Short mmCIF file of C-alpha atoms in Angstrom, two decimals:
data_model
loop_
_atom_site.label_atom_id
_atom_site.label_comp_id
_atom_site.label_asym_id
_atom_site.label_seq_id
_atom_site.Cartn_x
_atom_site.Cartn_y
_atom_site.Cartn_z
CA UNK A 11 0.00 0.00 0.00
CA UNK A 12 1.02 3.49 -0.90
CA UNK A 13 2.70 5.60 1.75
CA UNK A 14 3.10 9.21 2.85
CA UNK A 15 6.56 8.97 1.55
CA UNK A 16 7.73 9.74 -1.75
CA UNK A 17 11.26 9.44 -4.07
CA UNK A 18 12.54 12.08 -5.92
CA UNK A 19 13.87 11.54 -9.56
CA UNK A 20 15.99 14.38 -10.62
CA UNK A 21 16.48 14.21 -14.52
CA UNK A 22 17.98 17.59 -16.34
CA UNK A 23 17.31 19.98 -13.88
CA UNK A 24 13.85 18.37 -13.30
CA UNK A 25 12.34 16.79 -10.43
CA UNK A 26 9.81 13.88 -10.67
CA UNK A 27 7.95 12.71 -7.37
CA UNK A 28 6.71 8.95 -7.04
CA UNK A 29 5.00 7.47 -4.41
CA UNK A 30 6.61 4.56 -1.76
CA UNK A 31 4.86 1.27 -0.98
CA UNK A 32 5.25 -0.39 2.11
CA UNK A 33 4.39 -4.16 2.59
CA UNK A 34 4.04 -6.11 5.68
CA UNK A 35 7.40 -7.47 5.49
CA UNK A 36 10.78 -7.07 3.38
CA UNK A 37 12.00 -4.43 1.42
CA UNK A 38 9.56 -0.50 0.50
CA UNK A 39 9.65 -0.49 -3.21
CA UNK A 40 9.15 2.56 -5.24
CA UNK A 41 6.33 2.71 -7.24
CA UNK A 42 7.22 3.66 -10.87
CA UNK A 43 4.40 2.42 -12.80
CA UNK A 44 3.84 6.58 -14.30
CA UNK A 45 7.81 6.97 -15.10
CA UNK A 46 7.54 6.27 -18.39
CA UNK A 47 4.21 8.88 -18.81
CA UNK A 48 6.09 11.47 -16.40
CA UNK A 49 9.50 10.96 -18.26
CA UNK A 50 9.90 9.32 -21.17
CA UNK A 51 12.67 7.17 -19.41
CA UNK A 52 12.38 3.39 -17.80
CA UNK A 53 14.19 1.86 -15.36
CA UNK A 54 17.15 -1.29 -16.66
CA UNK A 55 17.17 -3.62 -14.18
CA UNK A 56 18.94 -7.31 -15.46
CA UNK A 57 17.21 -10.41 -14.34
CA UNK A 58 14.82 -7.85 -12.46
CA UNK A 59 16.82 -8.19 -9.45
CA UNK A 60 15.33 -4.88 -7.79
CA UNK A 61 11.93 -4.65 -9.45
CA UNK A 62 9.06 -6.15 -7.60
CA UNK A 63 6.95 -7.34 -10.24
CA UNK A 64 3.56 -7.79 -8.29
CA UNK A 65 2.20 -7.90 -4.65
CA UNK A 66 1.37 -11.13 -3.14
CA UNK A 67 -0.10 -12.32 0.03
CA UNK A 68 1.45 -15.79 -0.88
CA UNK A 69 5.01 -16.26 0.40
CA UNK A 70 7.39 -14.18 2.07
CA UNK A 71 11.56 -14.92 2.66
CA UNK A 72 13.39 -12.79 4.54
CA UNK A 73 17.09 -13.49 2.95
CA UNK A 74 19.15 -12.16 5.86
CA UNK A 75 17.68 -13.83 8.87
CA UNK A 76 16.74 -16.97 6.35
CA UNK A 77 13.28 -16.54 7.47
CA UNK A 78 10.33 -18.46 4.88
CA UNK A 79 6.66 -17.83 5.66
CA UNK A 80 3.52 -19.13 3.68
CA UNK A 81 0.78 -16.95 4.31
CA UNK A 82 2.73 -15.34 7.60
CA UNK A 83 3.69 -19.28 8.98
CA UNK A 84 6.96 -19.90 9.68
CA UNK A 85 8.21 -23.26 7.11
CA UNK A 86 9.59 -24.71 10.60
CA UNK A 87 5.96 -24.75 11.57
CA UNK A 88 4.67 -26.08 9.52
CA UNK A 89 6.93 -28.90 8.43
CA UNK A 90 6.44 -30.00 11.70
CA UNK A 91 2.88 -30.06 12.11
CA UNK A 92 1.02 -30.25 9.22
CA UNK A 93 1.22 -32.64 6.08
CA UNK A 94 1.68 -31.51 2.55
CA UNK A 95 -2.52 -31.10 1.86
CA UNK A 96 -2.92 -29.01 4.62
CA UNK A 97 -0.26 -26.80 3.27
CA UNK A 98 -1.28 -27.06 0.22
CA UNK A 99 -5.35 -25.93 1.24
CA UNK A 100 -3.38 -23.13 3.19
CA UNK A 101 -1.52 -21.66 0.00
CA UNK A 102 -4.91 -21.60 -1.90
CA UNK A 103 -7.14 -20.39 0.87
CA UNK A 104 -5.14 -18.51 2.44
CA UNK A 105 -5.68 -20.23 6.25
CA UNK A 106 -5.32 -23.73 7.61
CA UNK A 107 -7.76 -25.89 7.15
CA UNK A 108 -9.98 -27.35 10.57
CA UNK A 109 -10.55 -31.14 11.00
CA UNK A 110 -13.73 -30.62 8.54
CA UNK A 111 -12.37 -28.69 5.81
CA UNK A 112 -8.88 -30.96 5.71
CA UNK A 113 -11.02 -34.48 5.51
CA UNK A 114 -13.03 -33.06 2.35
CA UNK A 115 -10.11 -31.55 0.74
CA UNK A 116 -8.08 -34.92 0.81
CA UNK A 117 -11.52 -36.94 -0.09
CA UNK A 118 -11.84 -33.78 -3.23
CA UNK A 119 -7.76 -34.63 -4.20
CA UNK A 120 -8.43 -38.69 -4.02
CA UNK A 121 -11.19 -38.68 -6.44
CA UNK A 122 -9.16 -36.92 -9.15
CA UNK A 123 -6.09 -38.52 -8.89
CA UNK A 124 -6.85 -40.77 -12.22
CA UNK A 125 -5.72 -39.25 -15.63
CA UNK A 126 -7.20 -40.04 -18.88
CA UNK A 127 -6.89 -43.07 -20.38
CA UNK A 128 -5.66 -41.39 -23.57
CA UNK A 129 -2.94 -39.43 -21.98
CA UNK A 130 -1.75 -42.90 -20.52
CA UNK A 131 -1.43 -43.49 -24.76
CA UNK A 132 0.42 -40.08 -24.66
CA UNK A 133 3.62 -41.73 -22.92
CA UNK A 134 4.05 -44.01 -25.94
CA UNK A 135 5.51 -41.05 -28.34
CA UNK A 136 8.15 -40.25 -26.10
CA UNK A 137 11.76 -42.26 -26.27
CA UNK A 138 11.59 -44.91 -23.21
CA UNK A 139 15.05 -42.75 -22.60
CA UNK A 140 14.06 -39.10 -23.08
CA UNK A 141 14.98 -37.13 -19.78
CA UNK A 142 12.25 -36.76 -17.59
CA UNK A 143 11.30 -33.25 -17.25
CA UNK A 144 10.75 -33.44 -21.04
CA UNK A 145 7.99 -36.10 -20.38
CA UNK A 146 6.95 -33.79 -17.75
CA UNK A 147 6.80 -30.65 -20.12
CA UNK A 148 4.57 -32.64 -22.73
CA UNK A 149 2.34 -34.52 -20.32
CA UNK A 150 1.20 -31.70 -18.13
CA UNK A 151 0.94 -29.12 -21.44
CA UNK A 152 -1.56 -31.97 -23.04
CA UNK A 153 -3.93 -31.67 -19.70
CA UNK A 154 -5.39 -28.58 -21.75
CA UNK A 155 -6.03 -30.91 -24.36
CA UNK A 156 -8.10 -33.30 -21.89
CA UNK A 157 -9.93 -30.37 -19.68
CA UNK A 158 -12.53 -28.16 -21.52
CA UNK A 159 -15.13 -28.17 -19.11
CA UNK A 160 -13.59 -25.46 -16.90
CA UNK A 161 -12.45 -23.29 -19.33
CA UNK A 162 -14.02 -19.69 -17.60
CA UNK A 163 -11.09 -18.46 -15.16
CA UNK A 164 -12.80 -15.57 -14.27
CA UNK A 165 -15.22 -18.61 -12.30
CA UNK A 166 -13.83 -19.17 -9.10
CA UNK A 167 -15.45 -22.12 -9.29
CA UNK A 168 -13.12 -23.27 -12.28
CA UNK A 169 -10.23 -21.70 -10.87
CA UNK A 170 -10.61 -24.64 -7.79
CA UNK A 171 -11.50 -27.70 -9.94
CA UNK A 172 -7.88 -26.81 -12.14
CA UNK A 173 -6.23 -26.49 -9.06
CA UNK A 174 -7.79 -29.76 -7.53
CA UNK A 175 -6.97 -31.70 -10.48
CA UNK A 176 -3.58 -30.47 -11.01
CA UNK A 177 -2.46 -31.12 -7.43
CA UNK A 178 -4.24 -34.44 -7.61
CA UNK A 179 -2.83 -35.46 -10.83
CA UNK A 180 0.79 -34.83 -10.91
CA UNK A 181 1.91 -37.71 -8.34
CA UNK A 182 -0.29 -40.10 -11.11
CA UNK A 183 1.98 -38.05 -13.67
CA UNK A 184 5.31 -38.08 -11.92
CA UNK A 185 4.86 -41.74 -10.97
CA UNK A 186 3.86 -42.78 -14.54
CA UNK A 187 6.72 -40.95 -15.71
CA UNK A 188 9.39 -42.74 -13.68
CA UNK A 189 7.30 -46.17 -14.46
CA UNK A 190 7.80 -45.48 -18.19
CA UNK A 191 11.75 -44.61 -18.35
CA UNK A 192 12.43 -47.46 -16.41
CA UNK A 193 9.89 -50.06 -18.34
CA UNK A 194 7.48 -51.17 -15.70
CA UNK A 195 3.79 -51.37 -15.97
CA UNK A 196 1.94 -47.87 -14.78
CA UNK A 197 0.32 -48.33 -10.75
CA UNK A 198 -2.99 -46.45 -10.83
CA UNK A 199 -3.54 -44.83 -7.70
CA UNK A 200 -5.16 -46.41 -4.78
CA UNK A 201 -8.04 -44.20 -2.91
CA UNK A 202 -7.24 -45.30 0.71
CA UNK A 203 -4.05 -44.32 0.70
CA UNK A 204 -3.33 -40.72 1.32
CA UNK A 205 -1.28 -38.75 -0.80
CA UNK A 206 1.94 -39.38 -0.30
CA UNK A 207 1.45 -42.59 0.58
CA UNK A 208 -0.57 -43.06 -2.94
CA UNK A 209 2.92 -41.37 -4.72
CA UNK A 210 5.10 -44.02 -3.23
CA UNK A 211 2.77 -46.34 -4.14
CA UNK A 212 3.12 -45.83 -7.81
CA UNK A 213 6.74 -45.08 -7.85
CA UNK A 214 7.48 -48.22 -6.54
CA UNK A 215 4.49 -50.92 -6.14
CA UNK A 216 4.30 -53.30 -9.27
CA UNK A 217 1.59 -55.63 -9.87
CA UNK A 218 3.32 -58.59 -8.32
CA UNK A 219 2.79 -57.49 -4.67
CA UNK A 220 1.12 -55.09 -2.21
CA UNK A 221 3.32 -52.14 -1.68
CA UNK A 222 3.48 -51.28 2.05
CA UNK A 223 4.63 -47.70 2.67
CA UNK A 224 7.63 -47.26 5.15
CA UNK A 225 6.11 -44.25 7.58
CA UNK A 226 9.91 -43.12 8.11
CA UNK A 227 10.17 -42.52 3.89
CA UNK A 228 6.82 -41.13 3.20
CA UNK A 229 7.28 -38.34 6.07
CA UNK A 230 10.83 -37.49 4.49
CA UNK A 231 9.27 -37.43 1.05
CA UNK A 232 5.82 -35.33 2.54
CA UNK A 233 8.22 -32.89 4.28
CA UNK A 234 9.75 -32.87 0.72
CA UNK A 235 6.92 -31.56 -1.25
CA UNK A 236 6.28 -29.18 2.00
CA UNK A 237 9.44 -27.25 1.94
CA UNK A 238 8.77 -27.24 -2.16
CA UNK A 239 5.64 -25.86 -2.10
CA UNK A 240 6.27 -22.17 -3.01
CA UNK A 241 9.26 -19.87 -2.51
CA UNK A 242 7.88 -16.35 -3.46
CA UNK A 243 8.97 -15.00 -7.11
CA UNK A 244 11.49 -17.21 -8.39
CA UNK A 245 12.25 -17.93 -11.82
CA UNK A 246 9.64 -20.67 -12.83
CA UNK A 247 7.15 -18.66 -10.74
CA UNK A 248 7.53 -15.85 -12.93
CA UNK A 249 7.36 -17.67 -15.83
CA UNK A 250 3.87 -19.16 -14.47
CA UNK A 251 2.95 -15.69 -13.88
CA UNK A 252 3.90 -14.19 -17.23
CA UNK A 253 2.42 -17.15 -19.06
CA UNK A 254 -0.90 -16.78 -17.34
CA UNK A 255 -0.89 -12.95 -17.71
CA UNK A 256 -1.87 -13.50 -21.23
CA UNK A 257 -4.76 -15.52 -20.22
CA UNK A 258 -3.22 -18.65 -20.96
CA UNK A 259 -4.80 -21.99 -20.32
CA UNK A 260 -3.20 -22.91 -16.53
CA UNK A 261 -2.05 -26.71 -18.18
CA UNK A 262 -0.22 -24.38 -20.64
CA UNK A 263 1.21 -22.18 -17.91
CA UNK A 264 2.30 -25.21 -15.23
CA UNK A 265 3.87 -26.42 -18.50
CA UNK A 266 6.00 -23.66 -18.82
CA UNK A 267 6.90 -23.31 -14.93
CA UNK A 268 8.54 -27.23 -15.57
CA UNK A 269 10.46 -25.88 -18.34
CA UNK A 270 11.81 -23.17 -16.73
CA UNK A 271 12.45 -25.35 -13.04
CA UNK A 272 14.58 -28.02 -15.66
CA UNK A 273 17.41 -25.38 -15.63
CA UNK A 274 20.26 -26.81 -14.05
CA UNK A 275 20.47 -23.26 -12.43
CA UNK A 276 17.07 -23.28 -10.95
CA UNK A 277 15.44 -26.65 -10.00
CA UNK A 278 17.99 -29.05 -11.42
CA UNK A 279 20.22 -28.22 -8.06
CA UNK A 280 19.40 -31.12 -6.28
CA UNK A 281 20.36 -33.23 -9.59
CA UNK A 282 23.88 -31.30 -9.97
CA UNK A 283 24.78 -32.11 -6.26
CA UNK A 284 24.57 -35.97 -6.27
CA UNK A 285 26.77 -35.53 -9.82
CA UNK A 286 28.79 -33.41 -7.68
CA UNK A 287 29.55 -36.23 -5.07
CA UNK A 288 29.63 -39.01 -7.87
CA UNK A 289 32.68 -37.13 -9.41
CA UNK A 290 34.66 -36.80 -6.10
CA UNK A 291 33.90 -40.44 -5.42
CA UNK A 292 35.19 -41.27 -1.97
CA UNK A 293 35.83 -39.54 1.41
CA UNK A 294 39.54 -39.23 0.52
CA UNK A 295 39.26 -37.06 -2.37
CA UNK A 296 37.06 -34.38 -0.03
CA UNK A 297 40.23 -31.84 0.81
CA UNK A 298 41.27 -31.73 -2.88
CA UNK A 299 37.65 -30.37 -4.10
CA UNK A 300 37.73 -28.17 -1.33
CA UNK A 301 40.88 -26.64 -2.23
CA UNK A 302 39.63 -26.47 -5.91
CA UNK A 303 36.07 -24.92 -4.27
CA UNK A 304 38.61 -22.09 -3.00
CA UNK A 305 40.78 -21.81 -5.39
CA UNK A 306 39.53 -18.31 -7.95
CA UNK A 307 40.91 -19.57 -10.77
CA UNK A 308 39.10 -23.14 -10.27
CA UNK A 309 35.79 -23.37 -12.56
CA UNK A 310 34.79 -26.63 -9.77
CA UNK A 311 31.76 -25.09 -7.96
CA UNK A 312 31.06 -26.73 -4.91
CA UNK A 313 27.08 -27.60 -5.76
CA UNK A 314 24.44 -27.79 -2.71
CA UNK A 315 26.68 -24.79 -0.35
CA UNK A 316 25.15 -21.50 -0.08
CA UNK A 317 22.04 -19.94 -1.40
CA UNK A 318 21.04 -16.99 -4.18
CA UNK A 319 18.00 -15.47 -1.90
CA UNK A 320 19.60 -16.82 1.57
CA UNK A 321 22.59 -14.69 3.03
CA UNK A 322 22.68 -16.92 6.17
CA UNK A 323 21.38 -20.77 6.37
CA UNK A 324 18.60 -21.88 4.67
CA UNK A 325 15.55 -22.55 6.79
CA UNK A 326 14.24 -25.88 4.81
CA UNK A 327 18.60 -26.79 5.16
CA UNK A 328 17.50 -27.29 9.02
CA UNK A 329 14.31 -29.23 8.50
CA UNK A 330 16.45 -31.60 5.75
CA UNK A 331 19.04 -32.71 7.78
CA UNK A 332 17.47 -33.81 10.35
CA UNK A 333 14.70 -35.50 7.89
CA UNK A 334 17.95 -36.89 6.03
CA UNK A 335 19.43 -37.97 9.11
CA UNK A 336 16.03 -40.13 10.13
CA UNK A 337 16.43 -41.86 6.57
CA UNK A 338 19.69 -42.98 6.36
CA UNK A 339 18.95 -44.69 9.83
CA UNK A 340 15.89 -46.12 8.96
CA UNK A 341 17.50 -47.45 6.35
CA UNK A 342 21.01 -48.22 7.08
CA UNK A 343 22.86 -46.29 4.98
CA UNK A 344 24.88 -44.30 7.57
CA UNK A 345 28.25 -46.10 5.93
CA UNK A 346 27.12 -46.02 2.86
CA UNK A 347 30.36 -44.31 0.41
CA UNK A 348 28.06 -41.59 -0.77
CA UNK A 349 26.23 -40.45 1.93
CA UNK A 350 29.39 -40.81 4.27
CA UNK A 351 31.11 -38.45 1.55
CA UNK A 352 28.04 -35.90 1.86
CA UNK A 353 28.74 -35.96 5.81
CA UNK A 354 31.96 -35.35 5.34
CA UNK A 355 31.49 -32.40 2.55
CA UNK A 356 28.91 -31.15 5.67
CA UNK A 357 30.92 -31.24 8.08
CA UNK A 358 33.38 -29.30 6.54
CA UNK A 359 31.28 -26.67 5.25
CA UNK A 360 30.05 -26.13 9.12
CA UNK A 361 33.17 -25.73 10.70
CA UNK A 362 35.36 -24.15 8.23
CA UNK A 363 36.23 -20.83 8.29
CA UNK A 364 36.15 -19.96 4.41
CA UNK A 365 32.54 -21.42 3.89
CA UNK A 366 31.51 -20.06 7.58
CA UNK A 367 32.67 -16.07 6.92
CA UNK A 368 30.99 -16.48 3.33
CA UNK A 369 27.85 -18.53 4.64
CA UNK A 370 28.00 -20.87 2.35
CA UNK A 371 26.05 -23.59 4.38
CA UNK A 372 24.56 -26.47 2.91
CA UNK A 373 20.90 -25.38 1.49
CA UNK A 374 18.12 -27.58 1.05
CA UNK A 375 19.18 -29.00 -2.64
CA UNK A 376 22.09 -30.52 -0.17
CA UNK A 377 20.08 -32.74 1.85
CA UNK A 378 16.68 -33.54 -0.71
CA UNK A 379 19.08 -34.90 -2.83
CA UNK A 380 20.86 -37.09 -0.49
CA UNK A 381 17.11 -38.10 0.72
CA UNK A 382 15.32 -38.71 -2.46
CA UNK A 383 18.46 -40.79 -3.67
CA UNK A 384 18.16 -42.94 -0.42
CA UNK A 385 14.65 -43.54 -1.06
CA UNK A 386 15.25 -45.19 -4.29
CA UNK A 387 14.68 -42.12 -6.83
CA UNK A 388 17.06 -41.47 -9.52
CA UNK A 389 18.61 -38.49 -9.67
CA UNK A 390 16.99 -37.72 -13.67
CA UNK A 391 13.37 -37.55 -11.36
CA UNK A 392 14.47 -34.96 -8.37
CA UNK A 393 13.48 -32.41 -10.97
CA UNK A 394 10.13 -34.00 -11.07
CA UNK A 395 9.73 -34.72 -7.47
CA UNK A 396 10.02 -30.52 -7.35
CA UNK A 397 7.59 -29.43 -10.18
CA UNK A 398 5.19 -31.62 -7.84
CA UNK A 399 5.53 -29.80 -4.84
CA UNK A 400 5.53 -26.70 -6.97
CA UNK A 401 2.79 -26.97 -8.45
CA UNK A 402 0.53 -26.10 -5.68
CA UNK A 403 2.48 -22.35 -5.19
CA UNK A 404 2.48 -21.92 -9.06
CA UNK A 405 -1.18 -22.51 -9.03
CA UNK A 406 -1.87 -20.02 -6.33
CA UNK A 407 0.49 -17.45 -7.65
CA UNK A 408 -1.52 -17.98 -10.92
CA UNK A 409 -5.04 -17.00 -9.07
CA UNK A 410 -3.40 -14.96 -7.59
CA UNK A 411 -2.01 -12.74 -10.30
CA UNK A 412 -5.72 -13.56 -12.39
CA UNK A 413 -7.78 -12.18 -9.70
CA UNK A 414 -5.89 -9.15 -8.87
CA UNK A 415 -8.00 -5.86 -10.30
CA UNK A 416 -4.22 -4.49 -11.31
CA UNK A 417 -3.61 -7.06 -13.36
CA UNK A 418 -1.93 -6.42 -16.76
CA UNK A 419 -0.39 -8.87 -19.12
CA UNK A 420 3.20 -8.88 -18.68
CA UNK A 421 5.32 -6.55 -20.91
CA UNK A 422 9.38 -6.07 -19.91
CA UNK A 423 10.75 -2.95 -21.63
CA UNK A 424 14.51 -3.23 -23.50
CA UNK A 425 17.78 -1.07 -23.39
CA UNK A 426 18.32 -1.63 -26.94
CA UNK A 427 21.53 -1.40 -28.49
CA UNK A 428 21.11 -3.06 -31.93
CA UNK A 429 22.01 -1.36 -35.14
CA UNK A 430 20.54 2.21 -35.83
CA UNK A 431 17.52 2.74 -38.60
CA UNK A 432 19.17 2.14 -41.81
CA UNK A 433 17.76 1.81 -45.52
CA UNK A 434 17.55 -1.32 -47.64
CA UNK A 435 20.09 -1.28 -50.89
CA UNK A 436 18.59 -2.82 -53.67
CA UNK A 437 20.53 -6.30 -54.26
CA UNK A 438 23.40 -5.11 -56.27
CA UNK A 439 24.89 -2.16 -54.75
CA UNK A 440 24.73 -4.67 -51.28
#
């Protein structure tokens, strides 16, 4: 909301006044939506680093105290009492659900968790070897192709059933996904399990026998999709955003969020830290890559230390490791050669000095990927495993943006520095 205070723009002499917005937490932004009008000038501002590009109610980090809220909750919190649903009910509605509201959200989520038979066909036009985020891409795009019965997203009433079906389809999608690159028969989901349970389920039942879900592994993977869920305006959030600014069908626009969270720089984190440990291969090898981590001139980035948004330790890191920990107990892996070498790799990064004066603590890519590799998924599906969880704060971030009486379709401005207006030569005097 707008303020009393105001920023002065001195151009050539003159003075320009424009108004300061205060939120409820984080940085006052300067509200500079008239520049252009009052100027003729706009602002450059690479990879929008200082440009807030909407307001939200959604998510909130606080970088320097490594503080993440959903909806004012602290992630702590909530990781620790609440499953993934409830979370996910709070993103949308904005409040926790009671006993009432969370039994008929989880009964709304189990009856759509089927897809369409003919999207089951889809799976046969991809490679059995394609990655699979590009499975992922396809799949989720081709809902829109499925869906036309909700088509009015001005209807609130639409707006819920493509977020119900969404959330309640992507385990089916993910699991069916993992099923085809590795040639087993698809596990349709089973109603009275819940929805984690239902995930594991059709990762890794098979027809041959009942799979019984170990509670230790489905917490670590719930807790998982919890600390996923949303994480304010990232890059694939954007992308959601801008997509769906155009009034583009939300399939379409959870589509493009996967494609943008493939990027080894955004979602594929998780995925570059277990190569990371592959290619220093034993506990012995862990004081040369740390001498190459500090070393300027070194290109070897030490993957799954430090993060972009958090200047001190991430909050999900602290919820991981002790998630991890539980795991690797539960399943006797303590001495296993590449989780020992992650200890290790922690264990240095903690204690230090280098890493500790430049925070560069282990963030939450760190420890998922240690966890998800423990509980038997390859490291081509952690992407996956992510656009799940994601999906739910994409979705609200696209209401969101849909619903707000501000909203405009996306339109960056350029600094362009191309060639100047020139004239076409006919062909021979070229």
């Amino acid at each position: 909301m707008s303020t009393n205070r105001t920023a002065t723009l001195t151009i050539d002499g003159k003075t320009f006044e424009f108004p300061v917005m205060v939120g409820t937490h984080g940085n006052d932004v300067i509200d500079i939506r008239t520049l252009g009008a009052k100027t003729g000038l706009f602002t450059y501002d690479s990879g929008f680093l200082s440009t807030g590009s909407c307001q939200s109610k959604v998510t909130f980090i606080d970088g320097d105290k490594g503080e993440l809220l959903y909806r004012g909750y602290p992630i702590e919190q909530l990781a620790e009492n609440c499953n993934f649903l409830e979370v996910a009910y709070l993103l949308k509605n904005g409040e926790l659900p009671d006993k009432g509201q969370k039994t008929t959200f989880e009964q709304t989520i189990k009856k759509h968790t089927m897809v369409h038979e003919q999207l089951v066909k889809f799976y046969q036009g991809f490679r059995r070897d394609a990655h699979p985020m590009a499975v992922m891409v396809g799949v989720v795009g081709a809902l829109a192709a499925f869906y036309h019965d909700v088509t009015d997203f001005a209807d609130p009433a639409d707006r819920n059933v493509s977020f119900i079906r969404l959330v309640a389809k992507l385990p089916t999608i993910v699991a069916m996904t993992y099923k085809y690159n590795t040639g087993q028969p698809f596990m349709y989901p089973r109603n009275d399990l819940d929805y984690t349970d239902n995930f594991m389920h059709m990762m890794f039942g098979t027809p041959c026998e009942e799979y019984k879900p170990n509670p230790v592994l489905t917490h670590a993977l719930d807790t998982i999709f919890t600390l996923h869920a949303d994480h304010e305006q990232n890059a694939s959030t954007s992308t959601v955003r801008l997509a769906g600014s155009s009034g583009a069908n939300p399939f379409a626009c959870m589509s493009a969020g996967i494609a943008c969270l493939w990027g080894p720089a955004h979602g594929g984190a998780n995925e570059a830290c277990l190569e990371m440990l592959e290619e220093i291969g034993d506990v012995s090898r862990v004081g040369e890559y740390i001498k190459r981590a500090k070393d300027k001139n070194d290109s070897f980035k030490l993957m799954g230390f430090g993060h972009r948004v958090y200047k001190n330790f991430d909050p999900r890191a602290k919820l991981m490791s002790k998630v991890c920990a539980d795991v690797l107990s539960e399943l006797g892996l303590e001495n296993d050669r590449l989780f020992k070498l992650a200890k290790e790799l922690e264990k240095i990064a903690l204690e230090d000095p280098y890493f500790v004066e430049k925070k560069l603590y282990p963030n939450v890519d760190f420890y998922s990927g240690i966890v998800q590799k423990a509980l038997g998924i390859p490291t081509s599906m952690f992407t996956c495993i992510f656009s799940l969880a994601r999906t739910v704060g994409w979705m609200t971030q696209w209401e969101e943006m849909i619903t707000d009486p501000e909203y405009k379709i996306g339109r960056p401005r350029q600094l362009y520095i191309g060639a100047a207006r020139r004239d076409v030569r006919p062909l021979g005097q070229r």
